[in-house]
XYZ file of C-alpha atoms in Angstrom:
751
model
C 100.018 20.015 137.683
C 100.969 19.565 141.342
C 103.154 16.618 142.360
C 103.546 14.527 145.470
C 106.752 12.773 146.358
C 105.455 9.671 144.583
C 104.965 11.690 141.402
C 101.165 11.362 141.552
C 99.389 13.854 139.334
C 96.216 15.624 140.341
C 95.978 18.922 138.460
C 97.639 20.532 135.432
C 99.648 23.706 136.004
C 97.070 25.646 133.990
C 93.305 25.880 134.349
C 91.009 25.466 131.363
C 90.146 29.153 131.648
C 93.827 30.106 131.594
C 94.404 28.127 128.410
C 91.318 29.664 126.760
C 92.569 33.143 127.688
C 96.028 32.333 126.328
C 94.796 30.859 123.039
C 92.066 33.414 122.357
C 93.763 36.546 123.686
C 91.005 37.287 126.209
C 91.198 38.652 129.725
C 91.733 35.758 132.158
C 88.658 36.521 134.292
C 86.570 36.921 131.142
C 87.752 33.541 129.847
C 87.061 31.849 133.177
C 83.514 33.254 133.248
C 82.715 31.962 129.779
C 84.220 28.558 130.645
C 81.968 28.393 133.709
C 78.966 28.880 131.410
C 80.170 26.020 129.200
C 80.664 23.867 132.314
C 77.016 24.554 133.172
C 75.916 23.184 129.808
C 75.295 26.463 127.989
C 75.582 26.390 124.200
C 77.350 28.984 122.046
C 74.246 30.808 120.676
C 72.709 31.055 124.154
C 75.915 32.468 125.646
C 76.381 34.897 122.754
C 72.853 36.304 123.006
C 71.755 35.930 126.628
C 74.938 36.037 128.711
C 76.432 39.202 127.251
C 77.275 40.850 130.564
C 78.963 37.711 131.934
C 81.201 37.354 128.874
C 82.152 41.014 128.690
C 80.153 41.548 125.481
C 81.915 38.858 123.464
C 80.743 38.577 119.874
C 79.287 35.281 118.684
C 82.533 34.609 116.844
C 84.527 35.162 120.051
C 82.214 32.860 122.023
C 82.584 30.223 119.305
C 86.367 30.594 119.427
C 86.270 30.283 123.234
C 84.213 27.107 123.009
C 86.710 25.547 120.586
C 89.580 26.409 122.945
C 87.515 25.122 125.898
C 86.938 21.751 124.218
C 90.604 21.498 123.250
C 91.695 22.247 126.822
C 89.358 19.594 128.222
C 90.685 17.082 125.714
C 94.253 18.094 126.569
C 93.660 17.310 130.253
C 92.548 13.797 129.318
C 95.539 13.278 127.033
C 97.985 14.417 129.736
C 96.518 11.913 132.203
C 96.694 9.126 129.628
C 100.281 10.018 128.678
C 101.421 9.977 132.310
C 99.889 6.531 132.787
C 101.714 5.344 129.672
C 105.088 6.773 130.756
C 104.772 5.383 134.300
C 104.750 1.889 132.859
C 108.037 2.514 131.035
C 110.147 4.751 133.272
C 110.632 5.702 136.917
C 112.556 7.890 139.347
C 114.085 11.126 138.093
C 113.105 10.346 134.502
C 109.455 10.008 135.515
C 109.574 13.270 137.458
C 110.978 15.126 134.447
C 108.411 13.568 132.128
C 105.510 14.552 134.371
C 106.879 18.069 134.722
C 107.106 18.399 130.937
C 103.608 16.988 130.414
C 102.142 19.317 133.033
C 103.341 22.273 131.001
C 102.169 20.935 127.611
C 99.892 23.326 125.748
C 98.859 21.178 122.798
C 98.704 17.571 121.627
C 101.935 17.794 119.661
C 103.859 18.686 122.835
C 102.351 15.690 124.630
C 103.322 13.424 121.755
C 106.850 14.806 121.743
C 107.314 14.241 125.489
C 105.815 10.756 125.300
C 108.209 9.745 122.536
C 111.193 11.085 124.468
C 110.530 9.450 127.819
C 108.696 6.276 126.862
C 111.605 4.990 124.807
C 112.267 1.314 124.356
C 115.408 -0.248 125.778
C 116.404 -1.397 122.286
C 117.354 2.168 121.265
C 121.033 3.099 121.161
C 120.676 5.176 124.325
C 118.695 2.371 125.970
C 121.501 -0.124 125.315
C 124.066 2.295 126.807
C 121.884 2.743 129.890
C 121.732 -1.014 130.365
C 125.538 -1.013 130.353
C 125.509 1.438 133.282
C 126.992 4.416 131.419
C 124.201 6.913 132.058
C 125.765 8.480 135.231
C 129.032 8.996 133.326
C 127.244 10.634 130.392
C 125.394 13.004 132.741
C 128.666 13.997 134.448
C 130.321 14.715 131.083
C 127.299 16.767 130.020
C 127.591 18.760 133.271
C 131.260 19.637 132.590
C 133.095 16.968 134.585
C 136.241 15.218 133.368
C 136.242 11.411 133.575
C 138.822 8.715 133.013
C 136.911 6.576 130.516
C 139.433 3.720 130.677
C 138.002 2.667 134.029
C 134.896 1.358 132.200
C 136.884 -1.026 129.964
C 136.561 -3.948 132.340
C 132.772 -3.806 132.196
C 130.843 -6.402 130.188
C 130.525 -5.540 126.462
C 132.890 -2.582 126.927
C 136.044 -4.051 125.430
C 137.878 -0.840 124.448
C 137.837 2.971 124.609
C 136.283 3.319 121.156
C 133.295 1.185 122.179
C 132.861 3.181 125.395
C 132.974 6.520 123.551
C 130.426 5.219 121.036
C 127.965 4.309 123.787
C 128.573 7.582 125.645
C 128.025 9.525 122.419
C 124.653 7.803 121.975
C 123.671 8.659 125.550
C 124.817 12.276 125.201
C 122.850 12.626 121.949
C 119.786 11.405 123.831
C 120.407 13.745 126.792
C 120.888 16.724 124.450
C 117.609 15.936 122.704
C 115.698 15.726 125.997
C 116.821 19.076 127.361
C 114.086 21.606 128.105
C 115.891 24.153 125.929
C 115.816 21.734 122.997
C 112.095 21.103 123.473
C 111.379 24.834 123.701
C 113.245 25.509 120.450
C 111.397 22.679 118.696
C 108.095 24.158 119.849
C 109.006 27.669 118.720
C 110.292 26.551 115.335
C 107.356 24.201 114.744
C 104.914 27.027 115.527
C 106.793 29.201 113.001
C 107.855 31.682 115.681
C 111.493 31.916 114.537
C 113.369 32.844 111.366
C 114.492 29.268 110.732
C 114.664 28.578 107.000
C 112.424 25.583 106.356
C 111.022 24.540 102.999
C 108.142 22.275 102.028
C 109.129 20.078 99.099
C 106.832 17.930 96.980
C 107.802 15.388 94.367
C 106.366 12.524 92.367
C 106.295 9.276 94.343
C 108.464 6.349 93.251
C 105.305 4.398 92.429
C 103.882 7.242 90.327
C 107.145 7.521 88.377
C 106.659 3.935 87.228
C 102.988 4.415 86.304
C 102.103 4.050 82.629
C 99.304 5.460 80.514
C 96.094 3.621 81.301
C 96.870 3.139 85.008
C 94.500 4.782 87.465
C 97.523 6.307 89.199
C 98.864 7.718 85.925
C 95.547 9.467 85.272
C 95.743 11.214 88.650
C 99.189 12.721 88.074
C 97.728 15.582 86.026
C 95.608 16.639 89.033
C 98.760 17.260 91.077
C 100.989 18.708 88.345
C 101.508 21.915 90.342
C 103.052 19.958 93.228
C 105.676 17.974 91.295
C 109.138 19.438 92.066
C 107.306 21.857 94.341
C 109.093 24.028 96.912
C 107.798 26.759 99.221
C 108.924 28.284 102.502
C 106.826 27.361 105.529
C 106.107 31.044 106.161
C 104.749 31.499 102.634
C 102.921 28.236 101.953
C 99.106 28.307 101.953
C 96.829 25.940 103.838
C 95.192 24.633 100.666
C 98.634 23.700 99.308
C 99.387 21.606 102.394
C 96.054 19.803 102.042
C 96.707 19.212 98.343
C 100.108 17.683 99.167
C 98.478 15.499 101.815
C 95.810 14.406 99.333
C 98.450 13.617 96.716
C 100.430 11.552 99.206
C 97.308 9.664 100.322
C 96.611 8.731 96.705
C 100.176 7.562 96.136
C 100.934 10.273 93.577
C 103.206 12.499 95.678
C 105.557 12.446 98.597
C 106.322 15.590 100.521
C 108.893 16.465 103.123
C 110.549 19.349 104.936
C 114.076 20.586 104.292
C 115.711 22.531 107.132
C 118.620 24.778 106.207
C 121.539 24.182 108.589
C 119.653 22.504 111.487
C 122.789 22.696 113.673
C 122.494 26.482 113.527
C 119.029 26.201 115.128
C 120.121 23.956 117.996
C 120.216 25.739 121.398
C 123.151 23.652 122.710
C 125.552 24.291 119.830
C 127.705 26.431 122.192
C 127.372 24.133 125.225
C 130.567 23.968 127.288
C 132.020 20.670 128.472
C 135.456 19.786 129.879
C 138.214 20.171 127.307
C 139.008 16.453 127.608
C 135.571 15.627 126.189
C 135.018 18.431 123.640
C 135.406 16.128 120.626
C 133.185 13.465 122.206
C 130.489 16.045 122.888
C 130.773 17.560 119.394
C 130.324 14.117 117.851
C 127.318 13.524 120.108
C 125.814 16.924 119.214
C 126.204 16.322 115.473
C 124.628 12.885 115.879
C 121.806 14.303 118.002
C 121.060 16.981 115.403
C 121.108 14.585 112.430
C 119.444 11.555 114.007
C 117.080 13.118 116.560
C 116.707 16.912 116.407
C 116.204 17.353 112.648
C 113.656 14.498 112.264
C 111.913 15.747 115.407
C 111.696 19.234 113.917
C 110.428 17.866 110.617
C 107.707 15.861 112.351
C 106.671 18.791 114.542
C 106.574 21.334 111.701
C 104.692 18.949 109.444
C 102.194 18.190 112.206
C 101.697 21.920 112.820
C 101.193 22.697 109.121
C 98.702 19.869 108.621
C 96.743 20.683 111.784
C 96.648 24.373 110.885
C 95.447 23.557 107.372
C 92.782 21.181 108.695
C 91.532 23.803 111.161
C 91.357 26.375 108.369
C 89.445 23.965 106.124
C 86.959 23.139 108.876
C 86.515 26.806 109.825
C 85.993 27.697 106.161
C 83.374 24.962 105.723
C 81.600 25.929 108.956
C 81.540 29.630 108.027
C 80.131 28.823 104.588
C 77.515 26.601 106.199
C 76.342 29.340 108.566
C 76.056 31.709 105.607
C 74.154 29.121 103.569
C 71.617 28.713 106.368
C 71.288 32.491 106.669
C 70.173 32.909 103.047
C 66.855 34.635 102.541
C 63.947 32.542 101.274
C 62.236 33.374 98.005
C 58.724 34.370 99.029
C 55.611 34.116 96.895
C 57.156 32.331 93.900
C 56.022 29.173 92.143
C 59.101 27.093 91.355
C 59.862 24.854 88.399
C 62.777 22.768 89.701
C 65.096 20.813 87.414
C 67.525 18.110 88.487
C 69.748 17.847 85.373
C 71.376 14.741 83.935
C 72.958 13.732 80.634
C 70.375 10.994 80.055
C 67.317 12.090 82.030
C 66.165 15.403 83.477
C 63.811 15.389 86.463
C 61.320 18.232 86.940
C 59.068 19.268 89.831
C 56.469 22.051 89.931
C 56.105 23.559 93.418
C 53.718 26.013 95.067
C 55.108 29.012 97.016
C 54.760 26.844 100.155
C 56.866 24.057 98.637
C 53.917 21.742 97.987
C 54.341 19.412 95.003
C 51.859 20.342 92.264
C 53.249 18.104 89.521
C 56.381 16.164 88.517
C 57.853 14.909 85.250
C 60.857 12.953 83.954
C 62.173 13.473 80.442
C 65.059 12.254 78.282
C 67.727 14.915 77.781
C 69.981 14.142 74.855
C 72.112 16.444 72.790
C 71.363 19.317 75.132
C 67.710 19.464 74.059
C 64.398 18.986 75.865
C 61.807 16.771 74.227
C 58.684 18.325 72.728
C 56.626 16.752 75.483
C 58.853 18.333 78.143
C 58.639 21.816 76.633
C 54.873 21.422 76.405
C 54.661 20.386 80.077
C 56.764 23.364 81.235
C 54.579 25.625 79.092
C 51.445 24.201 80.728
C 52.890 24.824 84.193
C 53.683 28.432 83.285
C 50.180 28.889 81.873
C 48.587 27.536 85.083
C 50.185 30.309 87.131
C 50.039 32.994 84.463
C 50.393 36.422 86.036
C 52.013 35.011 89.182
C 55.700 35.092 90.033
C 57.464 31.978 88.736
C 61.139 31.013 88.726
C 63.087 28.057 87.369
C 65.631 26.424 89.717
C 68.347 24.344 88.031
C 70.655 22.048 89.994
C 74.369 22.641 89.490
C 75.391 18.999 88.952
C 75.982 16.938 85.811
C 74.624 18.515 82.589
C 73.726 21.703 84.461
C 75.247 24.057 81.878
C 73.552 22.226 78.994
C 70.251 22.379 80.889
C 70.718 26.092 81.557
C 71.280 26.657 77.835
C 68.124 24.698 76.965
C 66.113 26.691 79.523
C 67.571 29.957 78.194
C 66.368 29.024 74.697
C 62.912 28.214 76.079
C 62.735 31.600 77.846
C 63.857 33.402 74.694
C 61.058 31.758 72.706
C 58.510 32.820 75.343
C 59.354 36.520 75.054
C 57.554 38.772 77.501
C 56.786 35.947 79.941
C 59.035 37.431 82.634
C 60.383 33.944 83.314
C 63.904 33.691 84.769
C 66.143 30.888 85.963
C 68.834 30.529 88.616
C 71.324 27.839 89.558
C 70.878 26.111 92.911
C 73.545 23.942 94.627
C 72.263 20.381 94.467
C 74.867 18.852 96.808
C 73.220 16.335 99.103
C 69.915 16.217 97.188
C 70.458 12.636 96.040
C 71.565 11.643 99.571
C 68.372 13.160 100.998
C 66.174 11.474 98.371
C 66.848 7.974 99.744
C 66.494 8.811 103.453
C 63.553 7.686 105.614
C 62.684 11.379 106.009
C 62.316 11.822 102.237
C 60.207 8.663 102.097
C 57.981 10.084 104.833
C 57.687 13.541 103.237
C 57.280 12.423 99.612
C 56.011 8.827 99.765
C 54.465 8.849 96.287
C 57.601 10.014 94.475
C 60.658 7.966 93.437
C 64.068 9.157 94.740
C 64.944 10.788 91.396
C 61.996 13.175 91.608
C 62.510 13.798 95.329
C 65.891 15.286 94.396
C 64.190 17.784 92.080
C 61.748 18.742 94.844
C 64.656 19.268 97.253
C 66.414 21.548 94.737
C 63.297 23.682 94.317
C 62.564 23.934 98.030
C 66.091 25.227 98.642
C 65.002 28.455 96.976
C 61.764 28.739 98.941
C 63.142 27.840 102.380
C 66.939 27.403 102.410
C 67.350 26.726 106.120
C 64.327 24.441 106.352
C 65.572 22.330 103.441
C 69.334 22.279 104.052
C 68.799 21.184 107.646
C 67.529 17.829 106.338
C 70.935 16.995 104.862
C 74.109 15.943 106.661
C 76.273 19.113 106.508
C 79.351 17.347 105.130
C 77.363 16.454 101.999
C 76.646 20.096 101.121
C 79.901 20.557 99.197
C 81.107 23.767 100.809
C 84.642 24.904 101.599
C 87.776 23.119 100.433
C 89.386 19.710 100.832
C 86.746 18.623 103.339
C 87.555 14.994 102.451
C 91.174 15.506 103.560
C 90.425 16.440 107.173
C 89.328 14.518 110.245
C 85.765 13.329 109.619
C 85.012 13.404 113.334
C 86.232 16.979 113.838
C 84.526 18.190 110.678
C 81.196 16.575 111.571
C 81.325 18.019 115.100
C 82.143 21.543 113.878
C 79.405 21.430 111.260
C 76.799 20.163 113.721
C 77.597 23.085 116.001
C 77.464 25.521 113.073
C 74.003 24.287 112.107
C 72.725 24.713 115.683
C 74.184 28.188 115.820
C 72.703 29.236 112.477
C 69.240 27.850 113.240
C 69.101 29.180 116.806
C 70.264 32.709 116.052
C 67.892 32.935 113.081
C 64.953 31.908 115.264
C 62.332 29.229 114.663
C 58.534 29.503 114.502
C 57.554 26.914 117.083
C 54.164 26.217 115.478
C 55.476 25.732 111.938
C 59.018 24.361 112.079
C 59.716 20.736 111.214
C 61.209 18.264 113.665
C 64.469 18.496 111.691
C 64.614 22.258 112.233
C 63.496 22.212 115.861
C 66.053 19.595 116.903
C 68.837 21.980 115.833
C 67.742 24.677 118.300
C 69.813 25.180 121.458
C 68.747 22.817 124.213
C 66.633 20.582 121.958
C 67.239 17.156 120.473
C 65.281 14.825 118.227
C 63.119 13.538 121.092
C 62.158 16.926 122.542
C 61.647 18.375 119.046
C 59.229 15.543 118.288
C 57.577 16.294 121.642
C 56.969 19.902 120.569
C 55.373 18.750 117.294
C 53.243 16.238 119.205
C 52.111 18.954 121.637
C 51.129 21.415 118.915
C 49.092 18.736 117.115
C 46.805 18.663 120.144
C 46.600 22.443 120.290
C 48.713 25.327 118.985
C 51.494 26.390 121.333
C 50.318 29.801 122.485
C 53.252 30.770 124.698
C 56.840 29.927 125.496
C 55.705 28.944 128.973
C 53.597 26.187 127.381
C 56.831 24.522 126.230
C 57.269 23.264 129.786
C 54.533 20.727 128.981
C 56.831 18.979 126.502
C 57.871 15.605 127.880
C 61.599 15.403 128.572
C 62.178 19.159 128.320
C 63.862 19.944 131.634
C 64.651 23.297 133.207
C 68.100 23.603 131.617
C 66.817 22.657 128.175
C 63.969 25.172 128.524
C 66.449 27.879 129.507
C 68.596 27.145 126.452
C 65.826 26.913 123.832
C 63.076 29.298 124.966
C 64.501 32.529 123.545
C 65.032 31.024 120.102
C 61.509 29.617 119.718
C 59.133 32.244 118.405
C 55.398 32.387 119.068
C 53.967 34.291 116.107
C 50.508 35.311 117.291
C 49.515 36.595 113.854
C 50.149 33.227 112.254
C 48.153 31.494 114.954
C 45.198 33.865 114.975
C 45.027 33.770 111.175
C 44.717 30.002 111.309
C 47.689 29.482 109.035
C 48.647 25.880 108.510
C 51.913 24.598 109.912
C 54.033 21.842 108.443
C 52.488 19.238 110.704
C 48.867 20.205 110.070
C 46.610 17.876 108.208
C 45.451 15.948 111.255
C 41.838 16.772 110.483
C 41.512 19.766 112.806
C 39.898 22.754 111.119
C 41.650 26.156 111.241
C 38.514 27.657 112.840
C 38.758 25.241 115.740
C 42.440 26.106 116.153
C 41.665 29.819 116.158
C 39.162 29.316 118.956
C 41.820 27.587 121.042
C 44.215 30.466 120.453
C 41.581 33.071 121.268
C 40.807 31.213 124.492
C 44.469 31.143 125.505
C 44.782 34.850 124.674
C 41.845 35.701 126.925
C 43.264 33.605 129.748
C 46.454 35.651 129.643
C 48.669 32.698 128.758
C 50.128 34.436 125.713
C 52.706 37.188 125.990
C 53.676 39.626 123.199
C 57.302 39.227 124.313
C 57.114 35.620 123.067
C 57.422 37.036 119.538
C 60.692 38.820 120.354
C 64.296 37.834 121.059
C 63.842 38.611 124.760
C 64.359 35.531 126.938
C 61.573 34.575 129.400
C 64.009 35.135 132.277
C 64.262 38.767 131.107
C 60.515 39.445 130.799
C 60.222 41.162 134.173
C 62.953 43.655 133.287
C 61.524 44.085 129.781
C 58.095 44.970 131.182
C 59.648 47.525 133.544
C 61.309 49.161 130.547
C 58.027 49.146 128.609
C 56.294 50.843 131.548
C 59.116 53.356 131.767
C 58.668 54.146 128.062
C 54.857 54.137 128.411
C 54.613 51.469 125.699
C 52.073 48.635 125.685
C 53.566 45.153 125.356
C 51.199 44.446 122.458
C 52.803 47.336 120.543
C 56.364 46.100 120.964
C 56.829 45.131 117.311
C 55.615 48.507 116.021
C 58.092 51.099 114.777
C 56.801 53.910 117.032
C 57.225 51.728 120.109
C 60.777 50.853 119.093
C 61.600 54.524 118.521
C 60.315 55.321 122.016
C 62.403 52.540 123.567
C 65.501 53.833 121.764
C 65.145 57.151 123.577
C 65.385 55.605 127.060
C 68.478 56.805 128.929
C 70.367 56.091 132.165
C 69.912 52.342 131.789
C 72.010 49.745 133.573
C 74.143 47.336 131.536
C 71.557 44.552 131.891
C 68.724 46.925 130.964
C 70.572 48.036 127.841
C 70.975 44.398 126.797
C 67.250 43.689 127.244
C 66.278 46.918 125.476
C 68.500 45.946 122.521
C 66.830 42.534 122.342
C 63.404 44.205 122.217
C 64.583 46.474 119.409
C 66.020 43.582 117.391
C 63.744 41.720 115.013
C 63.513 38.003 114.415
C 64.013 37.487 110.705
C 62.267 34.173 110.199
C 61.357 34.930 106.586
C 62.929 38.212 105.454
C 62.255 39.108 101.817
C 65.366 39.291 99.622
C 66.276 42.764 98.328
C 64.844 43.626 94.907
C 68.350 44.289 93.558
C 69.390 40.801 94.608
C 66.456 39.239 92.766
C 67.235 41.189 89.604
C 70.833 39.960 89.638
C 70.012 36.501 90.954
C 68.007 35.283 87.960
C 69.249 34.780 84.424
C 67.748 34.649 80.944
C 70.806 33.217 79.181
C 74.119 31.453 79.747
C 77.384 32.496 78.127
C 80.281 30.399 76.924
C 83.696 31.046 78.451
C 84.972 32.024 75.014
C 82.499 34.909 74.845
C 83.774 36.494 78.065
C 85.987 39.544 77.606
C 88.630 40.818 80.011
C 87.331 44.030 81.565
C 83.641 43.062 81.402
C 81.729 43.660 84.621
C 78.877 41.455 85.871
C 76.696 40.808 88.848
C 77.552 37.355 90.170
C 76.372 35.121 92.980
C 78.856 33.799 95.540
C 78.865 30.001 95.357
C 81.725 28.990 97.647
C 84.544 30.412 99.750
C 87.889 28.658 100.112
C 91.222 29.438 101.710
C 92.581 30.684 98.378
C 89.600 32.619 97.049
C 85.904 32.912 96.265
C 83.989 31.170 93.481
C 81.304 33.284 91.824
C 78.590 32.254 89.354
C 78.546 34.917 86.616
C 76.137 33.120 84.304
C 78.878 31.415 82.294
C 79.814 27.780 81.726
C 82.171 27.839 84.716
C 82.230 29.739 87.962
C 84.884 32.440 88.143
C 87.466 32.710 90.928
C 88.464 35.789 92.900
C 91.859 35.148 94.490
C 92.789 36.378 97.955
C 89.437 36.850 99.718
C 90.536 34.871 102.784
C 90.483 37.806 105.219
C 87.034 39.120 104.257
C 85.145 36.523 102.220
C 81.727 37.625 100.900
C 78.771 35.614 102.268
C 77.587 32.514 100.407
C 74.596 33.390 98.230
C 75.311 37.126 98.242
C 75.399 39.183 95.048
C 78.753 40.641 94.064
C 79.787 42.973 91.278
C 82.867 41.476 89.598
C 85.122 42.201 86.634
C 86.705 39.604 84.325
C 90.484 39.819 84.807
C 91.520 36.691 82.919
C 90.142 33.833 80.800
C 92.027 30.549 80.302
C 90.181 28.704 77.531
C 92.490 25.682 77.604
C 91.944 25.007 81.303
C 88.383 26.344 81.355
C 89.111 28.920 84.064
C 87.773 32.414 84.626
C 89.634 34.822 86.895
C 87.718 37.665 88.523
C 88.433 40.744 90.581
C 86.255 43.119 92.546
C 86.184 46.518 90.793
C 87.522 49.424 92.842
C 84.477 51.612 92.272
């Protein structure tokens, strides 16, 4: 920041772009260009896909990282301004100048907090009392190497003897030592783990937990944190999930954790500071006091803050990554679904068409791990109704899931040759969804219990369309999501959903309001406007989106490329989610045919090419002698691939024409074979060395959980650097079975 003589602050020393470049490791000009796009209101998916040349071909992950750094830098500016206002009310003169200088150079919130604590001290501190006695100038002179006759201060009020004077001066010197720039720099380096300082995280049972007796709620929780009692690990070796576990244990009153610094004096930058020989002992006493009372606690706070913030960021990033992968899962096309929401008392069943329509529902008692006769008969009737058609059973993974899987496996075994299979579907958030106004609107005739079963089944048929109806934090992905900032987690997950939905692409004439509102540039109001518009007549072009009330130029720019106009769907008269307003498909087809004749439609509306790029795209099509109507055909794409001597912008547009929107890609056959099961195995039947196909259920900081068709998911340790996508199929080998703890350890086979 620049300063006037009155210490007014107008700008920080760094620009937002500079901080983004520093934190992300990008070229400074590149970072400034991407920040300018964010300033203009561009969202991450739009920048990643349609501003490639401006960003220097950043990947989506790099753009996302830039946006996080951009938001942090903006927030940092606000915090600096607030901190300066706070300090101005408590200090002045040279102290204020130093404080502002330190704040101007702050690079994260912890540095701001550290400076604020140093300079906004209360007068009741030991150093504050000494200042009030007028000893600060003397302490500064001693620190700067001068020799003073301390007896001349004896006559002052409350300074009755030399010992009292030296005590006050020692307190002031300790304070001065702690405020030095060198001290602050060392604290920052050590707290960011940039030195070889030996620091250990230590966890122990809390005093309250030690007194807990059997039957207490606190006593019952001790077993959950057994690994962290008398725990010790170096800060360079400790894992993020361990920090979050310690935090969770402390929150619940089971644990306390702290940091032990080996020989903190050895880490202090002023341990060799030279003062006049007359004051060496005084300074040494002050240094020791400063280290013990100020420096060491300051280090402990800073390191702890760094470890917790790092762990929280990792947890949020893990959850967000899992969420994007969950939304990217392929739908199961053409299958009838028998969906089961398990429970120890009652099991809820729903029979769905391949479009997710509810054909029938049923509730049945489920006791002793057995279906009733009536239930088995009903499932048999459903299977008979769609005999010869593809049918799958979806079982929620909540309470009584394993028992339900075993009962279903027995049913399948008895119906030999039926080709029936089952799979486990995450049911997190289904019960939350079932009591929402949206669920009431979609399934008004069903009670909440049966709506949950419908939600579980639809997650197979249309993962993104169904998961988007649920608040992301309720989807049960990642690790320790309840131990991090709810605000930061919710914000990161909202952005992840928008990114996943936008980059996947949305059929503008079929998508629900819930799906549309997650597209770049859209919100609930404009999404509802799109649905309202298409009820009057199908949306035949991206240009027609300009008719949507409230959709301004910037919003149109952001959303247009991600909204797909599928002419085949429209001309075939296929029904969208909002249809049922009494208009016949034939009438709709006539409207589409009319718009096609009038030239309103454009084949490019079915591609990833943005409307602002259509002119260049058409030039490239002419150059390749390809008709726009043929753009989705393989031969046309092959011809476009052969174009040479293209500019950077032309290459980008050509690549967008070659790319395909995967609104409903079919899952690979191999995935389907591995995805469904006929039986479920007990943990005791698993043998070390056995190899299975498993389905990735969750990624955490410490490993990946995989469903291998057993009573418990197995865990592959150490997949942090390259975690497999959620929902993907993985070949795994059993490397360990712990029957007592009910744990299965897996590894990925080398071949």
